[in-house]
C-alpha cells in the first residue's frame, strides 16, 4: 500500500496529538468494548479516530443536528476494524451521512420477468462502491455500540463493505496481500456461504445472520459483525472462517469481547 509521504506525516501528527478528554469520555461512555481493549489498542484506536475525524466529512440528514457524540461514536467503531493493520483509512469514503433513525429510500426493484417495482425501502444504513459516502441511522449506531455482544453492529457492517471496496472487485474479499491468500479466502468463504444458505433452508441455528446469504459482499459484512461481536461462538462453530478473519484483521476479539464465556449462554 503506497501512501504519499506528506499524508503519512500529517496522519502521524494527528495520531500523536493529545486526544480531547471530552471525546474520550464519549467513547468510554458509548462503547463499553473500549475499556476492555488492551491499553496499546486503546491508544492506537484513539490515534485512528483523530485521523478519521480530520479526514471524513459528516453530514446530518433528516433534521439531525451533528454533535461530537455522533461523530466520535461512529469513528471509534469504524476504527476498530483498522487496528494492527497498515491502513489508508477507508480511501474510497469521503462523507458519512447520518439520519436520526431509519430512513426511507425510494428505489426501483427488479422483481423478475422484466418487471420493476417501485417501492420505498426502510433502511438503517447503506454504502456502495463509487458512492463515496456511507449512510447511517444514529439510533442504530448508538444501540450497536451499547450492545457489543449481540452479533449486530451497523457501523462494523457498513465499514466492512468499505474494506471490500479496497481492492478491484466487490466480491466479499478485502484487499489481501498474495494470490495464495485470495485463494484460501475464496475457498473458506465459498464453503461457509454455501453452508449458511443450507442452514437457512433447513432452519438450522447459525451464528451468522442469514442476511449474509444475499451475496458474498453481504456475507463478508455479516461475518465481520459476528467476528467482532460473537467471536467465541464463531470460532466454536466456524473455525476456518474465524481464522481467515483473524488473519486479515490481525486481531483476536476473544481476548477482549464482551461475549459470555460459554458460546451458547
Ligand atoms: Zn450490507
Short mmCIF file of C-alpha atoms and ligand atoms in Angstrom, two decimals:
data_model
loop_
_atom_site.label_atom_id
_atom_site.label_comp_id
_atom_site.label_asym_id
_atom_site.label_seq_id
_atom_site.Cartn_x
_atom_site.Cartn_y
_atom_site.Cartn_z
CA UNK A 1 0.00 0.00 0.00
CA UNK A 2 1.56 3.26 -1.13
CA UNK A 3 0.61 6.28 0.85
CA UNK A 4 2.11 9.63 -0.05
CA UNK A 5 4.81 10.80 2.30
CA UNK A 6 3.08 14.08 3.15
CA UNK A 7 -0.11 12.25 4.01
CA UNK A 8 1.83 9.91 6.28
CA UNK A 9 3.43 12.80 8.10
CA UNK A 10 0.12 14.61 8.53
CA UNK A 11 -1.53 11.44 9.83
CA UNK A 12 1.29 10.71 12.22
CA UNK A 13 0.92 14.22 13.63
CA UNK A 14 -2.83 13.70 14.06
CA UNK A 15 -2.35 10.31 15.71
CA UNK A 16 0.10 11.63 18.26
CA UNK A 17 -1.77 14.86 19.05
CA UNK A 18 -3.35 14.97 22.52
CA UNK A 19 -6.75 13.31 22.47
CA UNK A 20 -9.58 15.65 23.56
CA UNK A 21 -10.73 14.41 27.00
CA UNK A 22 -14.38 15.11 26.17
CA UNK A 23 -14.09 12.77 23.17
CA UNK A 24 -12.54 10.07 25.30
CA UNK A 25 -15.40 10.44 27.74
CA UNK A 26 -17.87 9.87 24.89
CA UNK A 27 -16.02 6.75 23.76
CA UNK A 28 -15.81 5.34 27.29
CA UNK A 29 -19.50 6.01 27.85
CA UNK A 30 -20.89 4.86 24.49
CA UNK A 31 -18.54 1.98 23.66
CA UNK A 32 -18.30 -0.49 26.54
CA UNK A 33 -15.87 -2.50 24.39
CA UNK A 34 -13.28 0.29 24.57
CA UNK A 35 -12.43 -0.30 28.24
CA UNK A 36 -11.94 -3.99 27.51
CA UNK A 37 -9.28 -3.38 24.86
CA UNK A 38 -5.61 -3.79 25.81
CA UNK A 39 -4.01 -0.41 26.64
CA UNK A 40 -1.94 -0.39 23.45
CA UNK A 41 -5.02 -0.98 21.33
CA UNK A 42 -6.89 1.79 23.14
CA UNK A 43 -4.11 4.24 22.29
CA UNK A 44 -3.96 3.03 18.70
CA UNK A 45 -7.73 3.36 18.36
CA UNK A 46 -7.74 6.92 19.67
CA UNK A 47 -4.99 7.82 17.19
CA UNK A 48 -7.03 6.39 14.32
CA UNK A 49 -10.09 8.30 15.50
CA UNK A 50 -8.15 11.57 15.24
CA UNK A 51 -7.16 10.84 11.63
CA UNK A 52 -10.64 9.59 10.74
CA UNK A 53 -12.37 12.68 12.10
CA UNK A 54 -9.90 15.01 10.41
CA UNK A 55 -10.33 13.35 7.02
CA UNK A 56 -14.01 12.41 6.76
CA UNK A 57 -16.87 14.81 6.29
CA UNK A 58 -20.03 14.28 8.32
CA UNK A 59 -23.46 15.48 7.33
CA UNK A 60 -26.63 15.47 9.40
CA UNK A 61 -29.72 14.44 7.40
CA UNK A 62 -33.44 14.36 8.08
CA UNK A 63 -33.13 17.21 10.55
CA UNK A 64 -30.33 15.63 12.59
CA UNK A 65 -28.01 18.15 14.19
CA UNK A 66 -24.49 16.73 14.25
CA UNK A 67 -22.69 16.59 17.56
CA UNK A 68 -19.28 15.41 18.69
CA UNK A 69 -21.03 12.46 20.30
CA UNK A 70 -22.34 11.31 16.93
CA UNK A 71 -19.07 11.81 15.08
CA UNK A 72 -16.89 10.25 17.75
CA UNK A 73 -19.19 7.26 18.36
CA UNK A 74 -19.20 6.43 14.65
CA UNK A 75 -15.46 6.99 14.22
CA UNK A 76 -14.48 4.81 17.17
CA UNK A 77 -16.49 1.84 15.90
CA UNK A 78 -15.26 2.27 12.33
CA UNK A 79 -11.64 2.43 13.53
CA UNK A 80 -11.92 -0.83 15.46
CA UNK A 81 -11.60 -2.52 12.05
CA UNK A 82 -8.29 -0.74 11.39
CA UNK A 83 -6.31 -1.83 14.46
CA UNK A 84 -2.97 -3.59 13.88
CA UNK A 85 -3.14 -3.20 10.10
CA UNK A 86 -1.49 -0.85 7.71
CA UNK A 87 -4.42 1.26 6.65
CA UNK A 88 -5.32 4.06 4.30
CA UNK A 89 -8.42 4.96 6.36
CA UNK A 90 -11.18 3.85 4.00
CA UNK A 91 -9.79 5.66 0.97
CA UNK A 92 -12.98 5.33 -1.10
CA UNK A 93 -15.02 7.11 1.52
CA UNK A 94 -15.43 10.89 1.65
CA UNK A 95 -18.57 11.57 3.63
CA UNK A 96 -20.80 9.99 6.22
CA UNK A 97 -24.46 10.93 6.19
CA UNK A 98 -26.33 10.45 9.44
CA UNK A 99 -30.09 10.25 9.87
CA UNK A 100 -31.77 10.33 13.30
CA UNK A 101 -33.38 6.94 12.71
CA UNK A 102 -34.50 4.60 9.93
CA UNK A 103 -34.70 6.46 6.66
CA UNK A 104 -36.68 5.76 3.56
CA UNK A 105 -35.13 5.11 0.19
CA UNK A 106 -37.25 5.26 -2.94
CA UNK A 107 -35.99 2.78 -5.45
CA UNK A 108 -36.91 0.63 -8.37
CA UNK A 109 -36.55 -3.04 -7.66
CA UNK A 110 -36.30 -5.77 -10.23
CA UNK A 111 -38.78 -8.48 -9.36
CA UNK A 112 -38.18 -10.66 -12.40
CA UNK A 113 -39.70 -11.18 -15.84
CA UNK A 114 -38.79 -7.67 -16.92
CA UNK A 115 -40.91 -6.23 -14.15
CA UNK A 116 -39.65 -3.41 -11.99
CA UNK A 117 -41.42 -2.46 -8.85
CA UNK A 118 -41.31 0.99 -7.42
CA UNK A 119 -41.02 0.94 -3.69
CA UNK A 120 -39.99 2.68 -0.56
CA UNK A 121 -37.44 0.82 1.49
CA UNK A 122 -36.79 1.42 5.17
CA UNK A 123 -33.07 1.43 5.82
CA UNK A 124 -30.68 1.57 8.76
CA UNK A 125 -27.54 2.05 6.74
CA UNK A 126 -26.05 1.78 3.33
CA UNK A 127 -22.90 2.24 1.33
CA UNK A 128 -21.72 1.38 -2.16
CA UNK A 129 -18.66 1.32 -4.32
CA UNK A 130 -18.13 4.67 -6.06
CA UNK A 131 -20.79 6.27 -3.83
CA UNK A 132 -18.05 7.98 -1.84
CA UNK A 133 -20.46 8.05 1.05
CA UNK A 134 -21.90 5.90 3.74
CA UNK A 135 -25.31 6.38 5.35
CA UNK A 136 -26.18 5.50 8.95
CA UNK A 137 -29.17 5.75 11.29
CA UNK A 138 -27.90 7.32 14.52
CA UNK A 139 -30.21 5.44 16.91
CA UNK A 140 -28.99 2.13 15.49
CA UNK A 141 -25.35 3.27 15.65
CA UNK A 142 -25.77 4.05 19.33
CA UNK A 143 -27.61 0.81 20.04
CA UNK A 144 -24.92 -1.19 18.25
CA UNK A 145 -22.16 0.42 20.28
CA UNK A 146 -24.01 -0.16 23.55
CA UNK A 147 -24.56 -3.86 22.83
CA UNK A 148 -21.19 -5.21 21.75
CA UNK A 149 -22.10 -8.89 22.01
CA UNK A 150 -25.49 -9.25 20.36
CA UNK A 151 -23.98 -10.14 17.00
CA UNK A 152 -25.14 -6.96 15.26
CA UNK A 153 -23.27 -3.78 14.63
CA UNK A 154 -24.36 -1.44 11.87
CA UNK A 155 -21.13 0.56 11.76
CA UNK A 156 -18.98 -2.58 11.61
CA UNK A 157 -21.24 -3.93 8.86
CA UNK A 158 -21.12 -0.86 6.62
CA UNK A 159 -17.39 -0.31 7.09
CA UNK A 160 -16.72 -3.96 6.26
CA UNK A 161 -18.30 -3.13 2.89
CA UNK A 162 -15.82 -0.27 2.59
CA UNK A 163 -12.95 -2.72 3.17
CA UNK A 164 -14.38 -4.86 0.38
CA UNK A 165 -14.02 -1.81 -1.92
CA UNK A 166 -10.28 -1.51 -1.26
CA UNK A 167 -9.37 -3.96 -3.96
CA UNK A 168 -10.61 -4.01 -7.54
CA UNK A 169 -13.73 -6.11 -7.15
CA UNK A 170 -16.64 -6.09 -4.73
CA UNK A 171 -16.73 -9.80 -4.11
CA UNK A 172 -16.69 -10.23 -0.36
CA UNK A 173 -12.89 -10.22 -0.16
CA UNK A 174 -10.93 -7.28 1.27
CA UNK A 175 -7.50 -6.33 -0.07
CA UNK A 176 -5.27 -9.31 0.67
CA UNK A 177 -1.55 -9.48 0.07
CA UNK A 178 -0.96 -12.51 -2.07
CA UNK A 179 -2.73 -14.69 -4.59
CA UNK A 180 -2.41 -17.60 -2.17
CA UNK A 181 -4.28 -15.56 0.44
CA UNK A 182 -7.06 -14.79 -2.02
CA UNK A 183 -7.36 -18.45 -2.93
CA UNK A 184 -7.51 -19.56 0.68
CA UNK A 185 -10.02 -16.82 1.42
CA UNK A 186 -12.25 -17.77 -1.51
CA UNK A 187 -12.18 -21.44 -0.59
CA UNK A 188 -13.26 -20.88 3.00
CA UNK A 189 -15.81 -18.15 2.23
CA UNK A 190 -17.48 -20.14 -0.53
CA UNK A 191 -17.88 -23.16 1.71
CA UNK A 192 -19.21 -21.11 4.62
CA UNK A 193 -21.51 -19.17 2.32
CA UNK A 194 -22.99 -22.41 0.96
CA UNK A 195 -23.33 -23.78 4.49
CA UNK A 196 -25.21 -20.65 5.58
CA UNK A 197 -27.59 -20.96 2.64
CA UNK A 198 -28.20 -24.58 3.51
CA UNK A 199 -28.79 -23.75 7.16
CA UNK A 200 -31.25 -21.07 6.13
CA UNK A 201 -33.18 -23.57 4.06
CA UNK A 202 -33.27 -26.22 6.75
CA UNK A 203 -33.80 -23.75 9.59
CA UNK A 204 -30.67 -24.94 11.43
CA UNK A 205 -29.31 -22.47 14.01
CA UNK A 206 -26.45 -20.26 12.82
CA UNK A 207 -24.02 -17.85 14.46
CA UNK A 208 -24.09 -15.73 11.32
CA UNK A 209 -27.10 -13.65 10.40
CA UNK A 210 -28.74 -15.35 7.41
CA UNK A 211 -28.89 -11.95 5.75
CA UNK A 212 -25.37 -12.98 4.70
CA UNK A 213 -26.89 -15.42 2.18
CA UNK A 214 -27.85 -12.46 -0.05
CA UNK A 215 -24.45 -12.40 -1.79
CA UNK A 216 -20.71 -12.67 -0.98
CA UNK A 217 -20.30 -8.97 -0.03
CA UNK A 218 -23.15 -9.24 2.49
CA UNK A 219 -21.66 -12.49 3.73
CA UNK A 220 -18.36 -10.75 4.48
CA UNK A 221 -20.15 -7.87 6.24
CA UNK A 222 -22.24 -10.22 8.37
CA UNK A 223 -19.22 -12.43 9.15
CA UNK A 224 -17.27 -9.35 10.26
CA UNK A 225 -20.08 -8.39 12.63
CA UNK A 226 -20.04 -11.90 14.14
CA UNK A 227 -16.23 -11.87 14.34
CA UNK A 228 -16.18 -8.74 16.48
CA UNK A 229 -19.38 -9.35 18.43
CA UNK A 230 -19.59 -13.12 18.94
CA UNK A 231 -16.03 -14.34 18.40
CA UNK A 232 -16.28 -17.32 20.78
CA UNK A 233 -19.42 -18.64 19.15
CA UNK A 234 -18.00 -18.03 15.69
CA UNK A 235 -14.72 -19.78 16.44
CA UNK A 236 -16.54 -22.71 18.02
CA UNK A 237 -18.84 -23.18 15.07
CA UNK A 238 -16.95 -21.81 12.05
CA UNK A 239 -13.31 -22.26 12.94
CA UNK A 240 -11.81 -21.72 9.48
CA UNK A 241 -13.90 -18.64 8.86
CA UNK A 242 -12.77 -17.28 12.20
CA UNK A 243 -9.13 -17.97 11.34
CA UNK A 244 -9.40 -16.20 7.97
CA UNK A 245 -10.90 -13.14 9.59
CA UNK A 246 -8.39 -13.19 12.45
CA UNK A 247 -5.54 -13.30 9.98
CA UNK A 248 -6.93 -10.43 7.90
CA UNK A 249 -7.87 -8.23 10.86
CA UNK A 250 -4.79 -9.24 12.84
CA UNK A 251 -6.97 -9.37 15.90
CA UNK A 252 -8.36 -11.98 18.22
CA UNK A 253 -11.53 -10.35 19.58
CA UNK A 254 -11.97 -13.25 22.00
CA UNK A 255 -9.29 -11.53 24.08
CA UNK A 256 -11.50 -8.50 24.74
CA UNK A 257 -15.00 -9.49 23.70
CA UNK A 258 -17.98 -8.88 25.96
CA UNK A 259 -19.50 -12.13 24.76
CA UNK A 260 -20.33 -14.59 27.55
CA UNK A 261 -17.65 -17.26 28.04
CA UNK A 262 -20.00 -20.05 27.11
CA UNK A 263 -20.91 -19.52 23.43
CA UNK A 264 -24.43 -20.76 23.97
CA UNK A 265 -25.02 -18.65 27.10
ZN1 LIG B 1 -24.67 -4.81 3.78
#
